[in-house]
Amino acid sequence: MLRVLTLSSLYPSAARPGFGGFVERQTLALASRSDVEVKVVAPFAVPPFGAGRWLPAYRALLDLPEREMRNGIEVYRPRFPTVPGVGGRINPWSLGRTVAPLLARIRRDFAFDVIDAEFFYPDGPAAVALGQRFGVPVSIKARGSDIHFWSGQKGCRDQIIRAGRAADGMLAVSGALRSDMIALGLPGERIRVHPTGVDQTLFAPMPRGEAKAALGIDGPLVVSIGNLIPLKGHELLIEAMTALPGVTLVIAGQGPERDRLASRIASAGLQDRVRLLGALPHAALPALLSAADVMALASASEGLANVWVEALACGTPIVITDVGGARELVMRAEAGRIVDRTAEAFASGIAEMLAGKPDSAVVRSTVANFTWERNSAALFDHLAGLVAARR
């Protein structure tokens, strides 16, 4: 029996249902194996001295139970202090210092064999220190922004490099991200590519006309899914709609850019063709993606976005930027287009896919190998190998 302690600052909760949903789905798939036991420690940062109670962004988090059963897995939610402005640099230390006593208590009844850190920063450096303390191997998984963003922040890059060099093994969601990690100075021989999975039963093509009718939409539909932040480039897609008359754009997600995007939609006179849906539960995404003729995402950075794979599994082609593992997915014309990060390029790519109307079964076939079964089998093999090598 392999006992896995999953450490992830990116994990869903009642306060943030969609936050790190892909980490939870991977964890559930691993825990479903008969030869694995999993417990999750999902720490989150809060301002010191109880200041979080006065800030709306933290109130719901502070009301979460410190321990709960979520979808059959025991989840602990310790709170580690952070200091606005310098928190990025000290968060690994603060996280590790907070979590260490909890892990000591957990270990009395659950002698975990390995620590599986599911986000490279701040989780990775903290996991390495905890692995050394408890004498167990450590794996760190890179997902994209944890490498691309945090390696560019003062005081964080060196911590990422030290953690990667000290870890027993690492995972990357795409080959492109693995290359970026090597370029950063991490040992390539210890980095394994570990693509995401997708529930191929849940994410499957539905009759497009019926799915559109349920949304009250008639005509070509483009869907974009992602947090409303500049990184995701939703404003570029809104601008692209000015060159695509008769096409509707629906954006699912929430974030600090909502008001600005709404103003941009209004100023462009696109209120009748561009909708901001807000955040949707994961179970609602298959119907939305099946209704779409194209899924577009103008990201500035990604590892390998789950929504890319989910769209293709629904038989919907994608138009995306040349980031992360984009070229590892869009290898056939039917799967979509990789375009420059400009409104003009997106308008052209979307128009091309709308005109081509690729067969949904062919589009779906491009991600046939992306399953949670394959994902969990590879993760088990990776973690068990680290444990065997340490022994």
Coordinates of C-alpha atoms in Angstrom, one line a residue:
M1 CA 0.0 0.0 0.0
L2 CA 1.4 3.4 -1.0
R3 CA 0.5 6.2 1.4
V4 CA 0.6 9.6 -0.2
L5 CA 0.5 12.9 1.6
T6 CA -0.7 15.4 -1.1
L7 CA 0.4 19.0 -0.3
S8 CA -1.3 21.6 -2.4
S9 CA -2.0 25.3 -1.8
L10 CA -4.2 25.0 -4.9
Y11 CA -7.2 22.9 -3.9
P12 CA -11.0 23.5 -4.0
S13 CA -13.1 24.4 -1.0
A14 CA -16.6 25.6 -0.2
A15 CA -15.2 29.2 -0.4
R16 CA -13.5 28.6 -3.8
P17 CA -15.2 25.7 -5.5
G18 CA -13.3 25.9 -8.8
F19 CA -9.9 26.8 -7.3
G20 CA -7.5 24.0 -8.3
G21 CA -10.3 21.6 -9.4
F22 CA -7.8 19.8 -11.7
V23 CA -5.6 19.0 -8.6
E24 CA -8.7 17.5 -6.8
R25 CA -9.7 15.4 -9.9
Q26 CA -6.1 14.1 -10.1
T27 CA -6.1 13.3 -6.4
L28 CA -9.5 11.6 -6.5
A29 CA -8.3 9.4 -9.4
L30 CA -5.2 8.4 -7.5
A31 CA -7.1 7.7 -4.3
S32 CA -9.6 5.5 -6.3
R33 CA -6.8 2.9 -6.7
S34 CA -7.0 0.0 -4.3
D35 CA -3.2 0.1 -3.7
V36 CA -3.1 3.8 -2.6
E37 CA -4.2 5.8 0.5
V38 CA -4.2 9.6 0.2
K39 CA -4.6 12.4 2.7
V40 CA -4.5 16.1 1.5
V41 CA -3.0 19.1 3.3
A42 CA -4.3 22.2 1.5
P43 CA -2.8 25.2 3.2
F44 CA -3.8 28.8 2.5
A45 CA -2.2 32.1 3.3
V46 CA -3.8 34.7 5.5
P47 CA -2.7 38.1 6.8
P48 CA -1.2 38.0 10.3
F49 CA -2.8 39.1 13.6
G50 CA -6.3 38.2 12.5
A51 CA -6.4 41.0 9.9
G52 CA -8.0 38.6 7.4
R53 CA -11.4 39.0 9.3
W54 CA -11.6 42.6 8.1
L55 CA -10.9 41.7 4.5
P56 CA -13.7 40.3 2.3
A57 CA -11.3 38.2 0.3
Y58 CA -10.3 36.2 3.4
R59 CA -13.5 35.9 5.4
A60 CA -15.0 32.9 3.6
L61 CA -11.6 31.1 3.8
L62 CA -11.3 31.7 7.5
D63 CA -14.8 30.1 8.0
L64 CA -13.6 26.9 6.4
P65 CA -13.2 23.9 8.8
E66 CA -9.6 23.0 9.5
R67 CA -10.3 19.4 8.7
E68 CA -13.1 17.9 6.6
M69 CA -14.0 14.9 4.5
R70 CA -14.4 16.1 0.9
N71 CA -15.5 13.7 -1.8
G72 CA -14.2 10.8 0.4
I73 CA -10.8 12.2 1.1
E74 CA -9.6 13.7 4.3
V75 CA -8.5 17.3 3.7
Y76 CA -6.7 19.5 6.2
R77 CA -6.7 23.3 5.7
P78 CA -4.0 24.9 7.9
R79 CA -3.6 28.7 7.7
F80 CA -0.2 30.1 7.3
P81 CA 0.6 33.8 7.8
T82 CA 1.7 36.0 4.9
V83 CA 2.8 39.6 4.7
P84 CA 1.3 41.7 1.8
G85 CA 4.1 42.9 -0.4
V86 CA 6.8 40.4 0.7
G87 CA 4.7 37.3 1.1
G88 CA 5.9 35.7 -2.1
R89 CA 9.4 35.5 -0.7
I90 CA 8.6 34.2 2.8
N91 CA 5.6 32.0 2.0
P92 CA 7.5 28.7 1.6
W93 CA 9.1 29.2 5.0
S94 CA 5.8 30.3 6.6
L95 CA 3.9 27.4 5.0
G96 CA 6.5 24.8 6.0
R97 CA 6.7 26.1 9.6
T98 CA 2.9 26.0 9.9
V99 CA 2.4 22.6 8.4
A100 CA 5.2 20.7 10.1
P101 CA 3.4 20.2 13.5
L102 CA 0.3 19.1 11.6
L103 CA 2.2 16.5 9.6
A104 CA 3.8 15.2 12.8
R105 CA 0.2 14.6 14.1
I106 CA -1.0 13.0 10.9
R107 CA 2.0 10.7 10.8
R108 CA 1.1 9.1 14.1
D109 CA -1.8 7.3 12.4
F110 CA -0.8 7.7 8.7
A111 CA 2.8 6.9 8.1
F112 CA 3.0 8.6 4.7
D113 CA 5.6 7.2 2.3
V114 CA 6.0 10.3 0.1
I115 CA 5.0 13.9 -0.1
D116 CA 3.4 14.9 -3.4
A117 CA 3.6 18.7 -3.8
E118 CA 1.0 19.7 -6.5
F119 CA 2.2 23.2 -7.2
F120 CA 5.8 24.3 -7.5
Y121 CA 5.7 27.5 -5.5
P122 CA 5.3 28.0 -2.6
D123 CA 4.5 24.3 -2.1
G124 CA 7.7 22.9 -3.5
P125 CA 10.4 24.5 -1.3
A126 CA 8.2 23.8 1.8
A127 CA 7.7 20.2 0.7
V128 CA 11.5 19.6 0.4
A129 CA 12.1 20.9 3.9
L130 CA 9.2 18.7 5.2
G131 CA 10.5 15.7 3.4
Q132 CA 13.9 16.1 5.0
R133 CA 12.3 16.5 8.4
F134 CA 10.2 13.4 8.1
G135 CA 12.7 11.3 6.1
V136 CA 10.4 10.7 3.1
P137 CA 11.0 11.4 -0.7
V138 CA 9.3 14.4 -2.3
S139 CA 7.8 15.0 -5.7
I140 CA 7.0 18.5 -7.0
K141 CA 4.6 19.1 -9.9
A142 CA 4.9 22.1 -12.2
R143 CA 1.7 23.4 -13.8
G144 CA 2.7 26.6 -15.6
S145 CA 2.3 29.9 -13.7
D146 CA 4.1 28.4 -10.7
I147 CA 7.2 28.3 -12.9
H148 CA 6.6 31.1 -15.4
F149 CA 5.4 33.8 -12.9
W150 CA 7.1 32.9 -9.7
S151 CA 10.5 32.4 -11.2
G152 CA 10.4 36.0 -12.3
Q153 CA 9.7 37.3 -8.8
K154 CA 12.5 38.7 -6.6
G155 CA 13.6 36.2 -4.0
C156 CA 11.6 33.3 -5.5
R157 CA 13.6 32.1 -8.4
D158 CA 16.5 30.7 -6.3
Q159 CA 14.1 29.0 -4.0
I160 CA 12.5 27.2 -6.9
I161 CA 15.8 26.1 -8.3
R162 CA 17.0 24.8 -4.9
A163 CA 13.8 22.9 -4.3
G164 CA 13.9 21.3 -7.8
R165 CA 17.5 20.2 -7.4
A166 CA 16.8 18.8 -3.9
A167 CA 13.5 17.0 -4.8
D168 CA 13.6 13.3 -5.4
G169 CA 11.5 13.8 -8.6
M170 CA 9.5 16.3 -10.5
L171 CA 6.5 16.4 -12.8
A172 CA 5.6 18.8 -15.6
V173 CA 2.2 19.0 -17.3
S174 CA 3.8 19.3 -20.8
G175 CA 7.0 18.7 -22.6
A176 CA 7.3 22.4 -23.2
L177 CA 7.1 23.2 -19.5
R178 CA 9.7 20.6 -18.8
S179 CA 12.0 22.4 -21.3
D180 CA 11.3 25.7 -19.5
M181 CA 12.2 24.0 -16.2
I182 CA 15.5 22.7 -17.6
A183 CA 16.3 26.2 -19.0
L184 CA 15.7 27.5 -15.5
G185 CA 18.4 25.2 -14.1
L186 CA 16.4 22.2 -12.9
P187 CA 17.8 18.7 -13.6
G188 CA 16.0 17.3 -16.6
E189 CA 16.8 13.6 -15.8
R190 CA 14.4 14.0 -12.8
I191 CA 11.5 15.7 -14.6
R192 CA 8.8 13.5 -16.0
V193 CA 6.1 14.8 -18.3
H194 CA 2.7 14.0 -16.7
P195 CA -0.2 15.3 -18.8
T196 CA -3.6 16.0 -17.3
G197 CA -6.6 13.7 -17.6
V198 CA -10.2 14.4 -18.5
D199 CA -13.4 12.5 -17.7
Q200 CA -14.2 11.2 -21.1
T201 CA -17.7 10.2 -20.1
L202 CA -18.6 13.6 -18.7
F203 CA -16.8 15.6 -21.4
A204 CA -18.3 14.2 -24.6
P205 CA -20.0 15.7 -27.6
M206 CA -23.7 16.6 -27.2
P207 CA -26.0 17.7 -30.0
R208 CA -24.7 21.2 -30.7
G209 CA -28.0 22.7 -31.8
E210 CA -29.7 21.5 -28.6
A211 CA -26.9 22.8 -26.4
K212 CA -27.0 26.2 -28.1
A213 CA -30.8 26.4 -27.7
A214 CA -30.5 25.8 -24.0
L215 CA -28.3 28.9 -23.9
G216 CA -30.7 30.9 -26.0
I217 CA -28.2 31.3 -28.7
D218 CA -28.7 30.9 -32.5
G219 CA -25.7 31.1 -34.8
P220 CA -21.9 30.7 -34.4
L221 CA -20.7 30.5 -30.8
V222 CA -17.3 31.0 -29.3
V223 CA -16.6 30.1 -25.7
S224 CA -13.7 31.2 -23.5
I225 CA -13.2 29.8 -20.0
G226 CA -10.8 31.2 -17.5
N227 CA -10.3 33.6 -14.6
L228 CA -10.9 37.2 -15.5
I229 CA -7.3 38.3 -15.3
P230 CA -5.0 39.9 -17.8
L231 CA -3.1 36.7 -18.2
K232 CA -6.1 35.0 -19.9
G233 CA -6.4 37.7 -22.6
H234 CA -10.3 37.9 -22.7
E235 CA -10.1 41.5 -23.8
L236 CA -8.4 40.3 -27.0
L237 CA -11.3 38.0 -27.8
I238 CA -13.8 40.8 -27.1
E239 CA -11.9 43.0 -29.6
A240 CA -11.8 40.0 -32.1
M241 CA -15.6 39.9 -32.1
T242 CA -15.7 43.3 -33.8
A243 CA -14.3 41.6 -36.9
L244 CA -16.7 38.6 -36.6
P245 CA -20.2 39.9 -37.3
G246 CA -23.0 37.5 -36.2
V247 CA -20.7 35.5 -33.9
T248 CA -21.5 35.3 -30.2
L249 CA -18.8 35.1 -27.5
V250 CA -19.5 33.7 -24.0
I251 CA -16.9 34.0 -21.3
A252 CA -17.1 31.9 -18.2
G253 CA -15.0 32.9 -15.2
Q254 CA -14.7 35.4 -12.4
G255 CA -12.0 37.8 -11.3
P256 CA -10.9 41.4 -10.8
E257 CA -11.1 42.2 -14.5
R258 CA -14.9 41.7 -14.7
D259 CA -15.9 45.4 -14.5
R260 CA -13.3 46.5 -17.0
L261 CA -14.3 43.8 -19.4
A262 CA -18.0 44.7 -19.1
S263 CA -17.0 48.3 -19.9
R264 CA -15.1 47.2 -22.9
I265 CA -18.0 45.2 -24.2
A266 CA -20.3 48.2 -23.7
S267 CA -18.0 50.7 -25.4
A268 CA -17.6 48.4 -28.4
G269 CA -21.4 48.0 -28.7
L270 CA -21.2 44.2 -28.3
Q271 CA -23.7 43.7 -25.4
D272 CA -26.0 41.7 -27.7
R273 CA -23.1 39.3 -28.7
V274 CA -20.7 39.0 -25.8
R275 CA -21.8 37.6 -22.4
L276 CA -19.9 37.4 -19.1
L277 CA -21.4 34.3 -17.4
G278 CA -19.4 34.4 -14.1
A279 CA -17.9 31.3 -12.6
L280 CA -19.7 28.0 -13.5
P281 CA -19.5 24.7 -11.7
H282 CA -17.3 22.2 -13.4
A283 CA -20.3 19.9 -14.2
A284 CA -21.8 22.7 -16.3
L285 CA -18.8 23.0 -18.6
P286 CA -19.5 20.0 -20.9
A287 CA -22.8 21.5 -22.1
L288 CA -21.2 24.9 -22.6
L289 CA -18.3 23.5 -24.5
S290 CA -20.5 21.2 -26.6
A291 CA -22.6 24.2 -27.6
A292 CA -19.5 26.1 -28.8
D293 CA -18.3 25.9 -32.4
V294 CA -14.9 27.1 -31.1
M295 CA -13.3 27.4 -27.7
A296 CA -10.8 30.2 -27.7
L297 CA -8.3 31.2 -25.0
A298 CA -5.8 34.1 -25.5
S299 CA -3.4 33.1 -22.6
A300 CA -0.1 34.8 -22.2
S301 CA 1.2 31.7 -20.3
E302 CA 0.0 28.1 -19.7
G303 CA 1.5 24.8 -18.9
L304 CA -1.2 22.6 -20.5
A305 CA -4.6 24.1 -19.8
N306 CA -7.3 21.5 -18.7
V307 CA -9.9 23.5 -20.6
W308 CA -8.1 22.9 -23.9
V309 CA -8.4 19.1 -23.4
E310 CA -11.9 19.3 -22.1
A311 CA -13.0 21.3 -25.2
L312 CA -11.4 18.8 -27.6
A313 CA -13.0 15.9 -25.7
C314 CA -16.4 17.6 -26.3
G315 CA -15.6 17.7 -30.0
T316 CA -15.0 21.4 -30.0
P317 CA -11.9 22.7 -31.8
I318 CA -9.7 25.3 -30.1
V319 CA -8.0 28.5 -31.1
I320 CA -5.1 29.3 -28.6
T321 CA -1.8 31.0 -28.3
D322 CA 1.6 29.3 -28.7
V323 CA 2.2 28.8 -25.0
G324 CA 3.1 25.7 -22.9
G325 CA 1.9 22.5 -24.4
A326 CA -0.2 24.0 -27.2
R327 CA 1.8 22.2 -29.9
E328 CA 1.4 18.9 -28.1
L329 CA -2.4 19.1 -28.5
V330 CA -2.9 20.9 -31.8
M331 CA -1.1 18.5 -34.0
R332 CA -4.0 18.1 -36.5
A333 CA -5.9 20.7 -38.4
E334 CA -9.2 19.4 -37.1
A335 CA -8.0 20.2 -33.5
G336 CA -7.8 23.9 -34.1
R337 CA -5.3 26.7 -34.7
I338 CA -2.4 28.2 -32.8
V339 CA -2.3 31.9 -33.4
D340 CA -0.4 35.1 -32.4
R341 CA -1.7 36.9 -29.3
T342 CA -3.5 39.6 -31.1
A343 CA -7.2 40.3 -31.7
E344 CA -6.6 40.2 -35.5
A345 CA -5.0 36.7 -35.3
F346 CA -7.8 35.4 -33.1
A347 CA -10.4 36.7 -35.4
S348 CA -8.7 35.0 -38.4
G349 CA -8.2 31.7 -36.6
I350 CA -11.8 31.6 -35.3
A351 CA -13.2 32.5 -38.7
E352 CA -11.1 29.7 -40.3
M353 CA -12.4 27.1 -37.8
L354 CA -16.0 28.3 -38.2
A355 CA -15.7 27.9 -42.0
G356 CA -14.1 24.5 -41.7
K357 CA -16.6 22.9 -39.3
P358 CA -14.4 19.9 -38.4
D359 CA -16.2 16.7 -37.4
S360 CA -16.7 16.5 -33.7
A361 CA -15.7 12.8 -33.5
V362 CA -12.4 13.5 -35.3
V363 CA -11.8 16.5 -32.9
R364 CA -12.5 14.3 -29.9
S365 CA -10.1 11.6 -31.1
T366 CA -7.2 13.9 -30.7
V367 CA -7.4 13.6 -26.9
A368 CA -8.4 10.0 -26.6
N369 CA -5.3 9.3 -24.5
F370 CA -6.0 12.0 -22.0
T371 CA -7.8 10.0 -19.2
W372 CA -7.6 10.1 -15.4
E373 CA -6.9 6.4 -15.5
R374 CA -3.7 6.9 -17.4
N375 CA -2.9 10.0 -15.4
S376 CA -3.3 8.1 -12.0
A377 CA -1.4 5.1 -13.3
A378 CA 1.6 7.3 -14.3
L379 CA 1.4 9.2 -11.0
F380 CA 1.4 6.0 -9.0
D381 CA 4.4 4.7 -11.0
H382 CA 6.3 7.9 -10.4
L383 CA 5.6 8.1 -6.7
A384 CA 6.1 4.4 -6.0
G385 CA 9.4 4.6 -7.9
L386 CA 10.6 7.5 -5.6
V387 CA 9.7 5.5 -2.5
A388 CA 11.5 2.3 -3.8
A389 CA 14.6 4.3 -4.8
R390 CA 14.8 5.8 -1.3
R391 CA 14.5 2.5 0.4

